[in-house]
Amino acid sequence: MAQVNPYLAGATGRCPHCGEGMLFDGFLKVSRTCEACGFDLGAHETGDGGATFVILIAGFLCAFGALFTMFAFAWPAWLLLVVWLPLTLVACLGLMRPAKGLMVAAHIANNASEAGRHDV
């Protein structure tokens, strides 16, 4: 089996362990196991880590774009809302799945675990 780049596999929604199976079961729900190699993906839930980066990236791009168009072209407020709210939604939804996949891949590649998760 060839060496798999876990980050590329995670960003494309594939299993970071083998690069074959699907990482997600739905839009953002991480599969319990990889259908191809049987790797336990369910133990690598990253919570809101991907959303944090999406907020920072999409928020910067869309806020900068809205401010730029407001000051450079003097768009009225209604036009700013009609253009930039849908673009913000598309940017956030478009970045969310790759960001979550990258977070899961980083979790797996670095053998990370949640602190105290298995402590009883």
Short mmCIF file of N, CA, C and O in Angstrom, two decimals, residues 48-102:
data_model
loop_
_atom_site.label_atom_id
_atom_site.label_comp_id
_atom_site.label_asym_id
_atom_site.label_seq_id
_atom_site.Cartn_x
_atom_site.Cartn_y
_atom_site.Cartn_z
N ASP A 48 -15.52 21.56 17.50
CA ASP A 48 -15.69 22.80 16.74
C ASP A 48 -14.39 23.36 16.18
O ASP A 48 -14.33 24.51 15.78
N GLY A 49 -13.35 22.55 16.14
CA GLY A 49 -12.05 23.04 15.66
C GLY A 49 -12.09 23.55 14.25
O GLY A 49 -11.55 24.62 13.94
N GLY A 50 -12.74 22.81 13.35
CA GLY A 50 -12.82 23.25 11.95
C GLY A 50 -13.64 24.52 11.79
O GLY A 50 -13.30 25.39 10.98
N ALA A 51 -14.70 24.65 12.56
CA ALA A 51 -15.56 25.83 12.48
C ALA A 51 -14.81 27.10 12.86
O ALA A 51 -15.05 28.17 12.30
N THR A 52 -13.88 26.98 13.80
CA THR A 52 -13.09 28.14 14.21
C THR A 52 -12.29 28.70 13.04
O THR A 52 -12.29 29.91 12.80
N PHE A 53 -11.64 27.81 12.31
CA PHE A 53 -10.86 28.27 11.16
C PHE A 53 -11.74 28.80 10.03
O PHE A 53 -11.39 29.76 9.36
N VAL A 54 -12.90 28.18 9.84
CA VAL A 54 -13.83 28.66 8.81
C VAL A 54 -14.31 30.06 9.15
O VAL A 54 -14.38 30.93 8.27
N ILE A 55 -14.64 30.30 10.40
CA ILE A 55 -15.10 31.63 10.82
C ILE A 55 -14.01 32.67 10.55
O ILE A 55 -14.28 33.76 10.04
N LEU A 56 -12.78 32.32 10.89
CA LEU A 56 -11.69 33.28 10.69
C LEU A 56 -11.40 33.54 9.21
O LEU A 56 -11.24 34.69 8.80
N ILE A 57 -11.37 32.49 8.41
CA ILE A 57 -11.04 32.66 6.99
C ILE A 57 -12.18 33.30 6.22
O ILE A 57 -12.00 34.32 5.55
N ALA A 58 -13.37 32.71 6.29
CA ALA A 58 -14.51 33.25 5.55
C ALA A 58 -14.92 34.61 6.10
O ALA A 58 -15.31 35.50 5.34
N GLY A 59 -14.84 34.76 7.42
CA GLY A 59 -15.19 36.06 8.01
C GLY A 59 -14.28 37.16 7.52
O GLY A 59 -14.73 38.26 7.20
N PHE A 60 -12.97 36.89 7.46
CA PHE A 60 -12.05 37.89 6.96
C PHE A 60 -12.33 38.24 5.51
O PHE A 60 -12.44 39.41 5.14
N LEU A 61 -12.45 37.21 4.67
CA LEU A 61 -12.66 37.46 3.24
C LEU A 61 -13.96 38.21 2.97
O LEU A 61 -13.99 39.17 2.19
N CYS A 62 -15.02 37.78 3.60
CA CYS A 62 -16.33 38.39 3.33
C CYS A 62 -16.46 39.77 3.98
O CYS A 62 -17.03 40.69 3.38
N ALA A 63 -15.94 39.92 5.19
CA ALA A 63 -16.00 41.24 5.83
C ALA A 63 -15.14 42.25 5.06
O ALA A 63 -15.55 43.40 4.84
N PHE A 64 -13.95 41.82 4.64
CA PHE A 64 -13.10 42.71 3.84
C PHE A 64 -13.78 43.06 2.53
O PHE A 64 -13.77 44.23 2.11
N GLY A 65 -14.35 42.07 1.87
CA GLY A 65 -15.05 42.34 0.61
C GLY A 65 -16.22 43.28 0.76
O GLY A 65 -16.43 44.19 -0.05
N ALA A 66 -16.99 43.08 1.82
CA ALA A 66 -18.14 43.96 2.07
C ALA A 66 -17.69 45.38 2.37
O ALA A 66 -18.26 46.36 1.84
N LEU A 67 -16.68 45.53 3.20
CA LEU A 67 -16.17 46.87 3.52
C LEU A 67 -15.56 47.53 2.28
O LEU A 67 -15.74 48.73 2.05
N PHE A 68 -14.83 46.75 1.50
CA PHE A 68 -14.22 47.31 0.30
C PHE A 68 -15.28 47.82 -0.67
O PHE A 68 -15.18 48.94 -1.19
N THR A 69 -16.31 46.99 -0.93
CA THR A 69 -17.35 47.43 -1.86
C THR A 69 -18.17 48.59 -1.30
O THR A 69 -18.62 49.44 -2.06
N MET A 70 -18.33 48.61 0.01
CA MET A 70 -19.08 49.71 0.62
C MET A 70 -18.34 51.05 0.44
O MET A 70 -18.94 52.05 0.07
N PHE A 71 -17.03 51.05 0.69
CA PHE A 71 -16.29 52.30 0.61
C PHE A 71 -15.82 52.64 -0.80
O PHE A 71 -15.81 53.80 -1.19
N ALA A 72 -15.43 51.66 -1.58
CA ALA A 72 -14.91 51.92 -2.93
C ALA A 72 -16.02 52.26 -3.92
O ALA A 72 -15.84 53.10 -4.80
N PHE A 73 -17.18 51.60 -3.79
CA PHE A 73 -18.25 51.79 -4.77
C PHE A 73 -19.51 52.42 -4.19
O PHE A 73 -20.47 52.61 -4.91
N ALA A 74 -19.50 52.72 -2.90
CA ALA A 74 -20.62 53.36 -2.21
C ALA A 74 -21.94 52.62 -2.44
O ALA A 74 -22.97 53.22 -2.73
N TRP A 75 -21.90 51.29 -2.27
CA TRP A 75 -23.11 50.49 -2.40
C TRP A 75 -24.06 50.82 -1.26
O TRP A 75 -23.62 51.03 -0.12
N PRO A 76 -25.36 50.82 -1.51
CA PRO A 76 -26.31 50.99 -0.41
C PRO A 76 -26.33 49.73 0.48
O PRO A 76 -25.91 48.64 0.06
N ALA A 77 -26.84 49.89 1.69
CA ALA A 77 -26.82 48.79 2.66
C ALA A 77 -27.60 47.58 2.16
O ALA A 77 -27.17 46.43 2.36
N TRP A 78 -28.73 47.79 1.48
CA TRP A 78 -29.53 46.65 1.01
C TRP A 78 -28.77 45.83 -0.02
O TRP A 78 -28.86 44.61 -0.04
N LEU A 79 -27.99 46.49 -0.88
CA LEU A 79 -27.23 45.78 -1.89
C LEU A 79 -26.08 44.99 -1.26
O LEU A 79 -25.78 43.87 -1.68
N LEU A 80 -25.45 45.57 -0.25
CA LEU A 80 -24.41 44.85 0.48
C LEU A 80 -24.96 43.56 1.09
O LEU A 80 -24.34 42.50 1.01
N LEU A 81 -26.15 43.65 1.68
CA LEU A 81 -26.77 42.47 2.29
C LEU A 81 -27.16 41.43 1.25
O LEU A 81 -26.95 40.24 1.45
N VAL A 82 -27.70 41.89 0.13
CA VAL A 82 -28.14 40.96 -0.92
C VAL A 82 -26.95 40.22 -1.53
O VAL A 82 -27.06 39.04 -1.87
N VAL A 83 -25.82 40.88 -1.65
CA VAL A 83 -24.64 40.25 -2.26
C VAL A 83 -23.81 39.48 -1.24
O VAL A 83 -23.47 38.31 -1.46
N TRP A 84 -23.49 40.09 -0.10
CA TRP A 84 -22.50 39.52 0.80
C TRP A 84 -23.04 38.47 1.77
O TRP A 84 -22.29 37.59 2.18
N LEU A 85 -24.30 38.52 2.14
CA LEU A 85 -24.84 37.46 3.00
C LEU A 85 -24.86 36.10 2.30
O LEU A 85 -24.40 35.11 2.88
N PRO A 86 -25.36 36.00 1.07
CA PRO A 86 -25.28 34.69 0.40
C PRO A 86 -23.84 34.24 0.14
O PRO A 86 -23.53 33.05 0.26
N LEU A 87 -22.95 35.17 -0.19
CA LEU A 87 -21.55 34.80 -0.41
C LEU A 87 -20.90 34.30 0.87
O LEU A 87 -20.09 33.36 0.84
N THR A 88 -21.26 34.89 2.00
CA THR A 88 -20.75 34.43 3.29
C THR A 88 -21.25 33.02 3.58
O THR A 88 -20.48 32.16 4.03
N LEU A 89 -22.52 32.76 3.32
CA LEU A 89 -23.08 31.44 3.54
C LEU A 89 -22.40 30.39 2.65
O LEU A 89 -22.02 29.31 3.12
N VAL A 90 -22.21 30.71 1.39
CA VAL A 90 -21.56 29.78 0.45
C VAL A 90 -20.11 29.53 0.87
O VAL A 90 -19.63 28.39 0.85
N ALA A 91 -19.41 30.59 1.27
CA ALA A 91 -18.01 30.43 1.69
C ALA A 91 -17.91 29.56 2.94
O ALA A 91 -17.05 28.67 3.01
N CYS A 92 -18.79 29.78 3.91
CA CYS A 92 -18.75 28.98 5.15
C CYS A 92 -19.09 27.52 4.88
O CYS A 92 -18.40 26.62 5.37
N LEU A 93 -20.12 27.28 4.11
CA LEU A 93 -20.50 25.89 3.82
C LEU A 93 -19.47 25.20 2.94
O LEU A 93 -19.21 24.00 3.09
N GLY A 94 -18.87 25.94 2.02
CA GLY A 94 -17.86 25.36 1.14
C GLY A 94 -16.56 25.01 1.85
O GLY A 94 -15.88 24.06 1.50
N LEU A 95 -16.22 25.78 2.88
CA LEU A 95 -14.97 25.53 3.61
C LEU A 95 -15.13 24.57 4.78
O LEU A 95 -14.15 23.99 5.26
N MET A 96 -16.35 24.37 5.25
CA MET A 96 -16.56 23.61 6.48
C MET A 96 -16.12 22.16 6.38
O MET A 96 -15.44 21.64 7.26
N ARG A 97 -16.50 21.48 5.34
CA ARG A 97 -16.17 20.05 5.21
C ARG A 97 -14.66 19.82 5.06
O ARG A 97 -14.09 18.97 5.75
N PRO A 98 -13.95 20.56 4.17
CA PRO A 98 -12.50 20.38 4.10
C PRO A 98 -11.79 20.75 5.41
O PRO A 98 -10.83 20.08 5.81
N ALA A 99 -12.27 21.77 6.11
CA ALA A 99 -11.64 22.17 7.37
C ALA A 99 -11.83 21.09 8.43
O ALA A 99 -10.88 20.77 9.17
N LYS A 100 -13.02 20.53 8.52
CA LYS A 100 -13.26 19.44 9.49
C LYS A 100 -12.41 18.23 9.12
O LYS A 100 -11.84 17.58 10.00
N GLY A 101 -12.32 17.91 7.82
CA GLY A 101 -11.48 16.80 7.38
C GLY A 101 -10.01 17.01 7.72
O GLY A 101 -9.32 16.08 8.14
N LEU A 102 -9.53 18.24 7.57
CA LEU A 102 -8.15 18.56 7.92
C LEU A 102 -7.91 18.42 9.42
O LEU A 102 -6.86 17.94 9.86
#
